[in-house]
GROMACS .gro file of C-alpha atoms in nm:
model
  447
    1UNK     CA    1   1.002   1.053  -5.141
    2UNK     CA    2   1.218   1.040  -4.828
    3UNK     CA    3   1.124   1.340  -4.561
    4UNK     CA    4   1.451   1.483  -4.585
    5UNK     CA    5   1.375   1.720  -4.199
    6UNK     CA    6   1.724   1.639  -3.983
    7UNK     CA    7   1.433   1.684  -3.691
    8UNK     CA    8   1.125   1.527  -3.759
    9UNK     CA    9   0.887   1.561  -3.489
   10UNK     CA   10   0.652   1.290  -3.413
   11UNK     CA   11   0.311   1.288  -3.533
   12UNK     CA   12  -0.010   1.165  -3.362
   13UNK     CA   13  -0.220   1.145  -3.727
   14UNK     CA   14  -0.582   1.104  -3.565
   15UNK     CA   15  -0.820   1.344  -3.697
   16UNK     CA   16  -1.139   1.490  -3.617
   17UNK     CA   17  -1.374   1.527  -3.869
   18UNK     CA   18  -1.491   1.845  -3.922
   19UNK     CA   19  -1.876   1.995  -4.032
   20UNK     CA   20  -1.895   2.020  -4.450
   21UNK     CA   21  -2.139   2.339  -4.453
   22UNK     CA   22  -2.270   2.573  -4.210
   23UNK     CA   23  -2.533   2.765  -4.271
   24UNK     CA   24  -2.604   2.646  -4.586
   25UNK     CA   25  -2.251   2.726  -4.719
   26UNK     CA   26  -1.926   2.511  -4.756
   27UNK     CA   27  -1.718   2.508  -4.474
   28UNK     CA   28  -1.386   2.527  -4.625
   29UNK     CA   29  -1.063   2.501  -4.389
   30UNK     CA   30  -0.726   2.690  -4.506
   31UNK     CA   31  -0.400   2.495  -4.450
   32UNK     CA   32  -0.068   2.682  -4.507
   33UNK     CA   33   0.236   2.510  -4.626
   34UNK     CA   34   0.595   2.577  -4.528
   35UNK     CA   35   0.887   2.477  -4.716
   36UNK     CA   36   1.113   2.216  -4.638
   37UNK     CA   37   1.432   2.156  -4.802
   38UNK     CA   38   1.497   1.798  -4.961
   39UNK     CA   39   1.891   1.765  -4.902
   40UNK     CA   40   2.200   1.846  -5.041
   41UNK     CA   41   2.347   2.208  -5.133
   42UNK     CA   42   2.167   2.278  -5.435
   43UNK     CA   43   1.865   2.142  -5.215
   44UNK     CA   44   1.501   2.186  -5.428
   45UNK     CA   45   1.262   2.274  -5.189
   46UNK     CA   46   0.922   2.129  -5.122
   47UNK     CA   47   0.623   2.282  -4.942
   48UNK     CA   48   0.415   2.074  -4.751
   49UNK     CA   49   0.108   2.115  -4.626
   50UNK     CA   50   0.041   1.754  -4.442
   51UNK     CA   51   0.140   1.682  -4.144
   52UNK     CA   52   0.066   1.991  -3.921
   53UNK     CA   53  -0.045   2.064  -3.599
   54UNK     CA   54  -0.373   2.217  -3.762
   55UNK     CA   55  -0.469   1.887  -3.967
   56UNK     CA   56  -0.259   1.562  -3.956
   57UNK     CA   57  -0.468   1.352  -4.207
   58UNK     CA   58  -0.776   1.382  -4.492
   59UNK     CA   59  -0.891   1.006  -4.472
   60UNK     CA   60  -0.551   0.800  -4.505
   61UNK     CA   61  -0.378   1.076  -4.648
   62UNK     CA   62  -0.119   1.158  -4.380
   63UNK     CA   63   0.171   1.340  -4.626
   64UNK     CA   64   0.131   1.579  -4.879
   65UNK     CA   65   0.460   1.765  -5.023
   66UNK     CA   66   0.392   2.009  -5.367
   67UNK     CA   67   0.734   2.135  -5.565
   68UNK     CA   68   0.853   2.263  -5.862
   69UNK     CA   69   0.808   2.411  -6.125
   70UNK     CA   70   1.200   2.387  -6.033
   71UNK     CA   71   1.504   2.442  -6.297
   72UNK     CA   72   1.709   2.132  -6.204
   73UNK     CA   73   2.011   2.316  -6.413
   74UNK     CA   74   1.958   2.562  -6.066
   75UNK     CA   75   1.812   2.360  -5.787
   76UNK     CA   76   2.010   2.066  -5.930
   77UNK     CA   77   1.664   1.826  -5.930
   78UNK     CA   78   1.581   1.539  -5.731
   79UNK     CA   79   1.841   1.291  -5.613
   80UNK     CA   80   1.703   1.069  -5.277
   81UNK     CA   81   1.941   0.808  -5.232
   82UNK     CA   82   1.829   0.498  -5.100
   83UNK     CA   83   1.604   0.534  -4.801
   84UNK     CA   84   1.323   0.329  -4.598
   85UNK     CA   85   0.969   0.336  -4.527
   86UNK     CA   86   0.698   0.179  -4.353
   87UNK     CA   87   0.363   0.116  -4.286
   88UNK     CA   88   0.244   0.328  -4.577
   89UNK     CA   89   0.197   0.361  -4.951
   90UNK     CA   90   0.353   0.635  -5.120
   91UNK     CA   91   0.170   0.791  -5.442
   92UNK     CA   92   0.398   0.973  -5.708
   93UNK     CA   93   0.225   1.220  -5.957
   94UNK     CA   94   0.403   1.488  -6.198
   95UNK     CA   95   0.336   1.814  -6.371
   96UNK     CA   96   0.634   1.819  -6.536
   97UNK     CA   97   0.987   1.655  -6.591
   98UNK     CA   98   1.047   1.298  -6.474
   99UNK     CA   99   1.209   1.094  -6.222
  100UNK     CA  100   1.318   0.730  -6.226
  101UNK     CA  101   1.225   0.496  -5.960
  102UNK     CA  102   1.383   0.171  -5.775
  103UNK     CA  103   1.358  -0.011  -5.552
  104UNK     CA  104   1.426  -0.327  -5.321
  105UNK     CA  105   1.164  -0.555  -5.512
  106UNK     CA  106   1.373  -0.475  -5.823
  107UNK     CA  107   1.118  -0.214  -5.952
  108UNK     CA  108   1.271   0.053  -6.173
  109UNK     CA  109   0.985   0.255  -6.333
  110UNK     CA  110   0.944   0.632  -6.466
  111UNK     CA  111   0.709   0.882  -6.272
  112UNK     CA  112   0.608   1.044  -6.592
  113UNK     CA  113   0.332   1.358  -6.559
  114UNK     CA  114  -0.023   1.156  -6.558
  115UNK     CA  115   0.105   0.850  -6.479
  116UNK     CA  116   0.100   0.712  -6.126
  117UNK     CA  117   0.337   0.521  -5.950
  118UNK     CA  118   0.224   0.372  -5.593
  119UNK     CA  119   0.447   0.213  -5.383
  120UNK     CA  120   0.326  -0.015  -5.112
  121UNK     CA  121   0.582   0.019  -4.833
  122UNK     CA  122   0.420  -0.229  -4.578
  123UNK     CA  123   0.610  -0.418  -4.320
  124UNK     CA  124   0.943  -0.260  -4.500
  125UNK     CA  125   1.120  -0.134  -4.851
  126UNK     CA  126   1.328   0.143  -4.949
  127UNK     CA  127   1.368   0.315  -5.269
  128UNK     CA  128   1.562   0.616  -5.439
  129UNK     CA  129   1.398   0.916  -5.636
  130UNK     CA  130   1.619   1.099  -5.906
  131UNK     CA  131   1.542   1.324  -6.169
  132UNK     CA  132   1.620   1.223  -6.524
  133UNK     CA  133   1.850   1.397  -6.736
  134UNK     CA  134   1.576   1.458  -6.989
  135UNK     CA  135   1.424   1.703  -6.763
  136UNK     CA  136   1.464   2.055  -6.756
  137UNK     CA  137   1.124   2.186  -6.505
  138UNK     CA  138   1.037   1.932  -6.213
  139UNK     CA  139   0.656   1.991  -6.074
  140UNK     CA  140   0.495   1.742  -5.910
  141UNK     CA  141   0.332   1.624  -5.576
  142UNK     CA  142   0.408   1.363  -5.346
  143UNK     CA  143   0.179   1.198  -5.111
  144UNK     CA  144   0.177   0.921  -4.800
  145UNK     CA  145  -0.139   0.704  -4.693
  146UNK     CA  146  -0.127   0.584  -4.401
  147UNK     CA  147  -0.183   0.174  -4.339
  148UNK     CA  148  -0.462   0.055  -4.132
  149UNK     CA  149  -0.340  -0.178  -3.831
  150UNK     CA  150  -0.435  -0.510  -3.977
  151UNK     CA  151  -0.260  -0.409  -4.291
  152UNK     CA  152   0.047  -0.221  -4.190
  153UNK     CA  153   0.243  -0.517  -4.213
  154UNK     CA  154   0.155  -0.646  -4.578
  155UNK     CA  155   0.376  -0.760  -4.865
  156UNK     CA  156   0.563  -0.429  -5.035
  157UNK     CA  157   0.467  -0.378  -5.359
  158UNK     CA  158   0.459  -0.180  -5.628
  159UNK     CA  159   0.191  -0.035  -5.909
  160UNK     CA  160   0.201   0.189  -6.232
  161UNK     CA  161  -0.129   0.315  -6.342
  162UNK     CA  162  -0.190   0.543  -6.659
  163UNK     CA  163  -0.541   0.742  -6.591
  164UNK     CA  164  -0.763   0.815  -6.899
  165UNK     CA  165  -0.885   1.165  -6.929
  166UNK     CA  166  -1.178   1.301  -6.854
  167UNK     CA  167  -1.312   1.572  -7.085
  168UNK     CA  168  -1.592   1.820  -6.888
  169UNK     CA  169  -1.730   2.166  -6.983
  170UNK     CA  170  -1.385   2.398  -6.928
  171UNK     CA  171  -1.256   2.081  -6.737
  172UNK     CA  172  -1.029   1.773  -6.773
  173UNK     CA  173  -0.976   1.529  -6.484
  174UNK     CA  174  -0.713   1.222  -6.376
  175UNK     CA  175  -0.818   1.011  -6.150
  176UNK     CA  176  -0.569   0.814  -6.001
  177UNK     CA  177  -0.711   0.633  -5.721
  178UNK     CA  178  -1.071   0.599  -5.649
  179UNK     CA  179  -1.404   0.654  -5.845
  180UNK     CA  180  -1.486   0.997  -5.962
  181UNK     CA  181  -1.668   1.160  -6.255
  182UNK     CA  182  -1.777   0.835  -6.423
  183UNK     CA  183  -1.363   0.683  -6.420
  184UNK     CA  184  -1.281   0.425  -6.160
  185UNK     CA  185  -0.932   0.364  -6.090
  186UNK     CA  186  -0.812  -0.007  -6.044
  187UNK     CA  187  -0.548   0.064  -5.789
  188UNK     CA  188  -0.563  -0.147  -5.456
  189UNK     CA  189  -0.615   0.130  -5.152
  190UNK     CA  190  -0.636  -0.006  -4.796
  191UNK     CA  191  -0.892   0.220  -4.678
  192UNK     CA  192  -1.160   0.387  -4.927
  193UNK     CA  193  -0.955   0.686  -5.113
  194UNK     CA  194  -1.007   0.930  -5.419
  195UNK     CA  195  -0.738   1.076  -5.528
  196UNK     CA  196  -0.741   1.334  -5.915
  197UNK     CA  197  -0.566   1.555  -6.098
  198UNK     CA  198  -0.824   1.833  -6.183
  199UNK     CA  199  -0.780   2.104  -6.491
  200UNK     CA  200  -1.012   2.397  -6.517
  201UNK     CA  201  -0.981   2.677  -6.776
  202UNK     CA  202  -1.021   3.072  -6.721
  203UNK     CA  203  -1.350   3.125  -6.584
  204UNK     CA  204  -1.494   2.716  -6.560
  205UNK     CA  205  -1.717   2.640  -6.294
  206UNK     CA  206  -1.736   2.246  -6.226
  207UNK     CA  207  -1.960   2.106  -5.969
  208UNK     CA  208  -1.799   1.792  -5.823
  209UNK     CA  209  -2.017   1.523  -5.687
  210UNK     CA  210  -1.874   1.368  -5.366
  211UNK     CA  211  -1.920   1.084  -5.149
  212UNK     CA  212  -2.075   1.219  -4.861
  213UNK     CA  213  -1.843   0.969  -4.591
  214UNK     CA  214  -1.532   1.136  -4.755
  215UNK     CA  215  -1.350   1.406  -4.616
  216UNK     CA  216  -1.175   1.612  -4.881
  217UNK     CA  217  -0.865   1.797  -4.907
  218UNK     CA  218  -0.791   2.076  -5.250
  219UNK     CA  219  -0.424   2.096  -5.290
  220UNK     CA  220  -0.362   2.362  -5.550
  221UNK     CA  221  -0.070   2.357  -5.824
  222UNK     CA  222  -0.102   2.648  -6.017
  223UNK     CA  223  -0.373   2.954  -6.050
  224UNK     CA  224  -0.631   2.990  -5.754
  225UNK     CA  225  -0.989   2.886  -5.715
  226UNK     CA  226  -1.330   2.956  -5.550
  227UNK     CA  227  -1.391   2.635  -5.342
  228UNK     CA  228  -1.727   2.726  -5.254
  229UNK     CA  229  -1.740   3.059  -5.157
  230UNK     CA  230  -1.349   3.057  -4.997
  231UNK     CA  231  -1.070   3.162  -5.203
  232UNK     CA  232  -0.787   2.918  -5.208
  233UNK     CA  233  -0.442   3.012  -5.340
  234UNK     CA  234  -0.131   2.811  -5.520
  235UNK     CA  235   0.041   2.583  -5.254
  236UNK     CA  236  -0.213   2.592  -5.021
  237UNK     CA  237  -0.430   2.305  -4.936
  238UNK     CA  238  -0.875   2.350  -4.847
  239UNK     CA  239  -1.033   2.113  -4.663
  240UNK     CA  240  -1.357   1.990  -4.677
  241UNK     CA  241  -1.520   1.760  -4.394
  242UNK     CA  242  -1.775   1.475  -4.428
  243UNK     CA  243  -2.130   1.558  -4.529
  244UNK     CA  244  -2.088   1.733  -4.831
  245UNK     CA  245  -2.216   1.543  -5.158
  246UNK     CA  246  -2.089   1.850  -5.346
  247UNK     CA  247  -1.757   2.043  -5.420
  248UNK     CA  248  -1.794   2.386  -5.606
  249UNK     CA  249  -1.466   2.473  -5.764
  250UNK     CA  250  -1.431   2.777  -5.983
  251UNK     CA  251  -1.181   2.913  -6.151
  252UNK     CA  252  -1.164   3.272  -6.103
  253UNK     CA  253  -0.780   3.348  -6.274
  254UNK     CA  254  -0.726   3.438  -6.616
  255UNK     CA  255  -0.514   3.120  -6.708
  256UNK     CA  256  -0.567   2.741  -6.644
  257UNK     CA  257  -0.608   2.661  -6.279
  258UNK     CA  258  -0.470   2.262  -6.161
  259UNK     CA  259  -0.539   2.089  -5.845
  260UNK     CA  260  -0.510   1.756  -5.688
  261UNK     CA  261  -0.817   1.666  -5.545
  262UNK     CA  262  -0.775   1.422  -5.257
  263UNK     CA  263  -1.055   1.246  -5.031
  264UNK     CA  264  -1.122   0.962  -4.817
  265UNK     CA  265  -1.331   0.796  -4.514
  266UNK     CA  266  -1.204   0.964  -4.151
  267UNK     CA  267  -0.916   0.734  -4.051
  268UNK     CA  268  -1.003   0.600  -3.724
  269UNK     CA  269  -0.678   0.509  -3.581
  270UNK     CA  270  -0.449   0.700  -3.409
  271UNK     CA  271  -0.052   0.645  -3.617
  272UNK     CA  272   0.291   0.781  -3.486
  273UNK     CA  273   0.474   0.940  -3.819
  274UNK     CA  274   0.852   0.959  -3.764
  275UNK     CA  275   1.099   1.030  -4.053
  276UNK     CA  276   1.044   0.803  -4.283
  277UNK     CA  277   0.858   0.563  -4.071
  278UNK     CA  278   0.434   0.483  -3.991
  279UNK     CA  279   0.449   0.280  -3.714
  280UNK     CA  280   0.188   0.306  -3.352
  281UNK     CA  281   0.447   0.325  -3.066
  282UNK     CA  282   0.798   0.477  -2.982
  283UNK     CA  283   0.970   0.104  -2.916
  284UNK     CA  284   0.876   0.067  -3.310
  285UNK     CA  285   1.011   0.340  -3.437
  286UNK     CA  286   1.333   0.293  -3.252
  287UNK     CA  287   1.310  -0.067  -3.419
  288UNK     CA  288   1.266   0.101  -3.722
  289UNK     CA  289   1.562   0.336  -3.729
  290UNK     CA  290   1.809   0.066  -3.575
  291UNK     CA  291   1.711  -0.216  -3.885
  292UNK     CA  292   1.741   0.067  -4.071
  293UNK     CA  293   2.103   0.177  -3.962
  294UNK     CA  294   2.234  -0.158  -3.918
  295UNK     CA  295   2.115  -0.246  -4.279
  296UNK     CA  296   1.869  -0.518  -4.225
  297UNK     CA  297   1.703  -0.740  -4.495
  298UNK     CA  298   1.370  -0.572  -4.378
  299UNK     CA  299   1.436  -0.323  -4.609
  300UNK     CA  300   1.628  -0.489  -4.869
  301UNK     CA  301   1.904  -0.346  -5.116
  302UNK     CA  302   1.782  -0.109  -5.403
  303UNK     CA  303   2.012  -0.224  -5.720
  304UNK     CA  304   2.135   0.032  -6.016
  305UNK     CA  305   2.144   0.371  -5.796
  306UNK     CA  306   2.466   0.493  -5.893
  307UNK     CA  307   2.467   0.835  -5.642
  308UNK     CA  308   2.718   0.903  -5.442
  309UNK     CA  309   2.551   0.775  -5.118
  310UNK     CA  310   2.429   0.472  -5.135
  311UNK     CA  311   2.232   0.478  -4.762
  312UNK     CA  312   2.060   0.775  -4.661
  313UNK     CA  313   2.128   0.801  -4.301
  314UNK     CA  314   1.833   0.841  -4.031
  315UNK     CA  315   1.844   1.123  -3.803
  316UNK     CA  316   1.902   1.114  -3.448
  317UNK     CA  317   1.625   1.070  -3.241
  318UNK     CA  318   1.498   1.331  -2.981
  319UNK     CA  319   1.667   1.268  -2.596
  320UNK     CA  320   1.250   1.172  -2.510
  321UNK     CA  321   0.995   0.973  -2.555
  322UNK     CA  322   0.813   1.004  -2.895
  323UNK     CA  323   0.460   1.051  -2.797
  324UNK     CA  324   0.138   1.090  -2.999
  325UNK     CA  325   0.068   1.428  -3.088
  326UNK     CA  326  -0.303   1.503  -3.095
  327UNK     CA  327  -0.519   1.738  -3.372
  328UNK     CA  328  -0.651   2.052  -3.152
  329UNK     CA  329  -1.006   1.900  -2.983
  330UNK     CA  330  -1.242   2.063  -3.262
  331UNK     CA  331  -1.471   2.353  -3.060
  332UNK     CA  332  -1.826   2.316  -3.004
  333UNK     CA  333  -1.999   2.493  -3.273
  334UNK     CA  334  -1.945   2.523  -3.690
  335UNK     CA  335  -1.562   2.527  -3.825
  336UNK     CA  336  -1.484   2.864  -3.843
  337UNK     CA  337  -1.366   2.993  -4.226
  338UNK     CA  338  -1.082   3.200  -4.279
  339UNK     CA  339  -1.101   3.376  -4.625
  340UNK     CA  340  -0.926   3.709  -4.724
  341UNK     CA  341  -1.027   3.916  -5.009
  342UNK     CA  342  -0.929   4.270  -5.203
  343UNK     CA  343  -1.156   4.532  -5.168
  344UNK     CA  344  -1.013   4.815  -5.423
  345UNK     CA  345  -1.233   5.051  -5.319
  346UNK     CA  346  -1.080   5.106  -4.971
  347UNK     CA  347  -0.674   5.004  -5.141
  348UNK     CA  348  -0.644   4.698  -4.878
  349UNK     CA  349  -0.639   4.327  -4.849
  350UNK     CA  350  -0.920   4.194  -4.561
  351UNK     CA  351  -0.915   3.893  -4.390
  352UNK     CA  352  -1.210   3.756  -4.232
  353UNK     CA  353  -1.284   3.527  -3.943
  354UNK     CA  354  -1.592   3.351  -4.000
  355UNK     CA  355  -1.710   3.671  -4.156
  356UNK     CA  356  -1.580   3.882  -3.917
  357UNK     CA  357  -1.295   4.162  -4.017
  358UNK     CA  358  -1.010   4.030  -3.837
  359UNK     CA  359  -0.722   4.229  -3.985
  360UNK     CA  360  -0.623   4.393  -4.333
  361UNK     CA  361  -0.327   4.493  -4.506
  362UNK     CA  362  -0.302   4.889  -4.721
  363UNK     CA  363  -0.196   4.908  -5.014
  364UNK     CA  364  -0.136   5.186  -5.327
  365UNK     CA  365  -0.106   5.148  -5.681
  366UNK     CA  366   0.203   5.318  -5.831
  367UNK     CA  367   0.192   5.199  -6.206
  368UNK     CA  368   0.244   4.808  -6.215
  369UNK     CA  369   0.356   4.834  -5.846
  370UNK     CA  370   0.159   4.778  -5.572
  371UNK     CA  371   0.287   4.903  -5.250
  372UNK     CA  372   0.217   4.708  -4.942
  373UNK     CA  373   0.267   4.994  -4.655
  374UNK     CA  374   0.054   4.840  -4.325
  375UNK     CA  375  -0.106   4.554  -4.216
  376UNK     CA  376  -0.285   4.526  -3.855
  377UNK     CA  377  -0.482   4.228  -3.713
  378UNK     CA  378  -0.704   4.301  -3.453
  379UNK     CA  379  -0.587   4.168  -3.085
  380UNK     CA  380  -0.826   3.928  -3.004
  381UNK     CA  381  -0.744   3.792  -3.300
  382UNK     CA  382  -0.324   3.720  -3.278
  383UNK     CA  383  -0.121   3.424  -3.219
  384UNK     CA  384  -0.355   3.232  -3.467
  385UNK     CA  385  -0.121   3.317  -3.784
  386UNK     CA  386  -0.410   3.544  -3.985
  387UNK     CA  387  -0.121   3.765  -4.038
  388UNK     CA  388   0.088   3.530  -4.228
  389UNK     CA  389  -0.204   3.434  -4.418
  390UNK     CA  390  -0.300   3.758  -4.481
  391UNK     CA  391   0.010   3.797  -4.643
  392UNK     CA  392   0.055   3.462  -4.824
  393UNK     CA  393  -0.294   3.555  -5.013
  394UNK     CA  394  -0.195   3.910  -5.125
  395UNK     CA  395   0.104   3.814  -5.258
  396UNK     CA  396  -0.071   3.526  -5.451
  397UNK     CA  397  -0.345   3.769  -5.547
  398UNK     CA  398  -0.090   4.008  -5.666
  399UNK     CA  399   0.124   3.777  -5.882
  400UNK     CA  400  -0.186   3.660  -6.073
  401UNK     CA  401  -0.282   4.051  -6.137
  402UNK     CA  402   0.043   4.115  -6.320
  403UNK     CA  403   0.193   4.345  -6.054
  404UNK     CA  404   0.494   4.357  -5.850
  405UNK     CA  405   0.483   4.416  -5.464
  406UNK     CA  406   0.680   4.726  -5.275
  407UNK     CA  407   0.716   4.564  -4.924
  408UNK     CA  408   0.725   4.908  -4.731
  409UNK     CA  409   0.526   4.712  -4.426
  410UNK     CA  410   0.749   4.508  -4.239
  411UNK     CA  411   0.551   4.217  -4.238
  412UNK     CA  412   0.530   4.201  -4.592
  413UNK     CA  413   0.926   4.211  -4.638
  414UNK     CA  414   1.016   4.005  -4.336
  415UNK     CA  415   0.746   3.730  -4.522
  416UNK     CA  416   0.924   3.765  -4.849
  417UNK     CA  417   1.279   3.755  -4.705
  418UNK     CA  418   1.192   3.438  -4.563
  419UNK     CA  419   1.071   3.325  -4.920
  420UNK     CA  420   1.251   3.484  -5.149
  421UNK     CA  421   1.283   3.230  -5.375
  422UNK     CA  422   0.951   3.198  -5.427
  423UNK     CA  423   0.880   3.561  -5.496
  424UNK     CA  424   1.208   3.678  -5.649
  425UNK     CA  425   1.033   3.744  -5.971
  426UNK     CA  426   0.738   3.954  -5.806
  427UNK     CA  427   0.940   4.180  -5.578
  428UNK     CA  428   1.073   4.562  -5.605
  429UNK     CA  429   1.297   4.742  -5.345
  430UNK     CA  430   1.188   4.985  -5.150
  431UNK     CA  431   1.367   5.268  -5.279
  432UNK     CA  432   1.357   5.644  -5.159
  433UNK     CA  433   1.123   5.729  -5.448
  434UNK     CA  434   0.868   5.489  -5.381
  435UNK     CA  435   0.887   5.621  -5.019
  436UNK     CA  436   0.925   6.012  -5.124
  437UNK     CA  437   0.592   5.883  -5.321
  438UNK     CA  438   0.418   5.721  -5.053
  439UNK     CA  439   0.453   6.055  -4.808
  440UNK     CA  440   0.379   6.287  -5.092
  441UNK     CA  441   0.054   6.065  -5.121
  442UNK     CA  442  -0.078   6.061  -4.770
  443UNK     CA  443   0.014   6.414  -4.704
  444UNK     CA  444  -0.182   6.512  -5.010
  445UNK     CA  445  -0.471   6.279  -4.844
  446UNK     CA  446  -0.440   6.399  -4.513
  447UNK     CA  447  -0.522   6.777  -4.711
   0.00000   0.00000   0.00000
């Protein structure tokens, strides 16, 4: 999958390891996603969760975009035209739908849902990515590993791989890359990886044993989990550092919940992620982007796409120096956990700081509404985005409950104007009854 941004920033992907447990529990990090558009008018969006300035990789893993489920009659599905890479492998997995592959070996494959396709991009290929016209939902994930140094520049190729299942108590598991739960997957990695599709039903509570050298990440398709004691909602992504030998993952909605599960050793060198392009320096990329433009052999031809543009152009390149950007120096002490939680008995939403109240968000219950009406997060505790994930969780939390949200708080509606697509089908206006309601209420509780 191409990184469709028209500016990509440049990534420094060298990561700090972070503690698995303090105090006895699992120290469980929260990364947010945001959206990114993948082209065109009718673009389908993605939300990604790797790279970001909180965490660039988990092992190798240095790219991590989660879509769907997407109507393709309305977002018009997935159409990347021809386009480069290097210096990575890319690993295709679907939910749902299917999209047909090629590229400049001559590969032309389906990504089918539990099958995985793993494209070796090496010293240089390029491929296309579009939706077949069998489909009707697209849901799927796409991720990047990064390429050690002595092995950046190997061969491209390419590898299809059908997982067996795994059948547990109120689980089923894919794994894809890696050894887990008994099922070894034959795939060549560069570095040491684990990479699974995880099923749980209603209620299941499966106890996942780990390598102990991995660092793990928890990206989350549908339903949300308990990992550990840290509740972790759709689209978001829970991290896990080395020196845990096991995951707790429960189920705690009242359908299925799916994940990917994703792991690896800390990568130890420090990679500069551009566009489409893994390479260690600013003079490379710049190498990169001109072969690319001027249609070198590096990358080859890709044969049989029959879109309408037939070279995805690169985007211009920033009037400076592309420079390394670091992961924040981890703090002495534990990794502190971010969790929020709904505590009906006061009608709010709290989220906690390392089990500190750092900020809530009221609420009241009119019928199958819930009205949203103020959320505050303590000062000492701003400019670190616990509003926006305070926010992110209720409205997760109140999808799964069968409700719809009244956005009378201001933070609530400026987060779901921003992602109204995503919670169209969950939101009510605030209408002069609701609000005729609301002051009827707290006068009669002020009496």
């Amino acid at each position: 999958m191409s990184n469709t941004d028209q500016r990509p920033q440049e990534v420094d992907c060298h990561a700090e390891p972070a503690p698995a447990a303090v105090d006895g529990r699992l120290a469980v990090e929260i990364l947010q996603s945001r959206e990114v558009p993948l082209g065109g008018p009718r673009a389908m969006t993605v939300r990604r969760t790797l790279p970001q300035r909180q965490r660039s990789l988990i092992g190798a893993w240095c790219f991590a975009d989660h879509y769907g489920p997407d109507d393709v009659s309305t977002t018009g599905g997935m159409d990347v035209p021809p386009h480069p890479h290097t210096g990575l492998q890319t690993v295709s997995w679907l939910f749902s739908g299917e999209v047909e592959h090629r590229d400049t070996l001559g590969s032309h494959a389906m990504v089918r849902p539990g099958e995985l396709n793993l494209m070796t991009a090496g010293v240089g290929i390029a491929h296309t990515e579009v939706s077949t016209a069998r489909t009707t939902i697209l849901q799927g994930v796409q991720l990047w590993v990064a390429l050690p140094d002595a092995d950046r520049d190997t061969d491209p190729a390419f590898e299809h791989y059908v997982p067996p299942e795994v059948r547990l108590p109120g689980a089923r598991a894919r794994v894809f890359l890696g050894d887990l739960l008994g099922s070894r997957s034959p795939v060549h990695t560069f570095t040491p990886l684990l990479g699974a599709e995880l099923t749980l039903d209603p209620g299941a509570h499966l106890d996942i044993r780990v390598r102990t050298d991995f660092e793990h990440g928890l990206l989350i398709d549908t339903g949300e989990v308990l990992v550990g004691e840290t509740r972790v909602l759709r689209a978001q992504l829970a991290y896990v550092g080395t020196g845990a030998d096991t995951i707790v993952v429960t189920n705690t909605g009242d359908g299925p919940a799916r994940l990917i599960l994703l792991g690896g050793t800390p990568f130890g060198e420090e990679v500069l992620m551009w566009w489409n392009f893994v390479g260690r320096t600013h003079e490379e990329i710049v190498r990169y982007r001109e072969q690319w433009e001027a249609g070198s052999m590096r990358f080859g031809q890709v044969q049989g796409y029959t879109g309408e543009v037939q070279h995805l152009a690169a985007p211009r390149l920033p009037n400076a120096v592309l420079r390394p950007r670091r992961n924040p120096a981890p703090e002495a002490g534990p990794m502190p956990t971010v969790t929020v939680s709904d505590h009906p008995e006061r009608h709010r939403y709290e989220v906690f700081d390392d089990g500190t109240l750092a900020g809530f968000s009221a609420y009241a219950d009119r019928g199958g509404q819930r009205v949203v009406f103020h959320t505050e997060v303590a000062q000492e505790y701003g400019g670190r985005g616990l509003g926006t994930m305070l926010v992110a969780q209720l409205l997760e939390h109140i999808r799964t409950s069968g409700r719809r949200v009244v956005p009378v708080c201001p933070l609530v509606a400026a987060y779901l104007d921003k992602h109204s697509d995503q919670y169209a089908d969950i939101a009510h206006p605030v209408t002069p009854d609701v609000l005729s309601w609301l002051q009827s209420r707290s006068t009669g509780a002020a009496r």
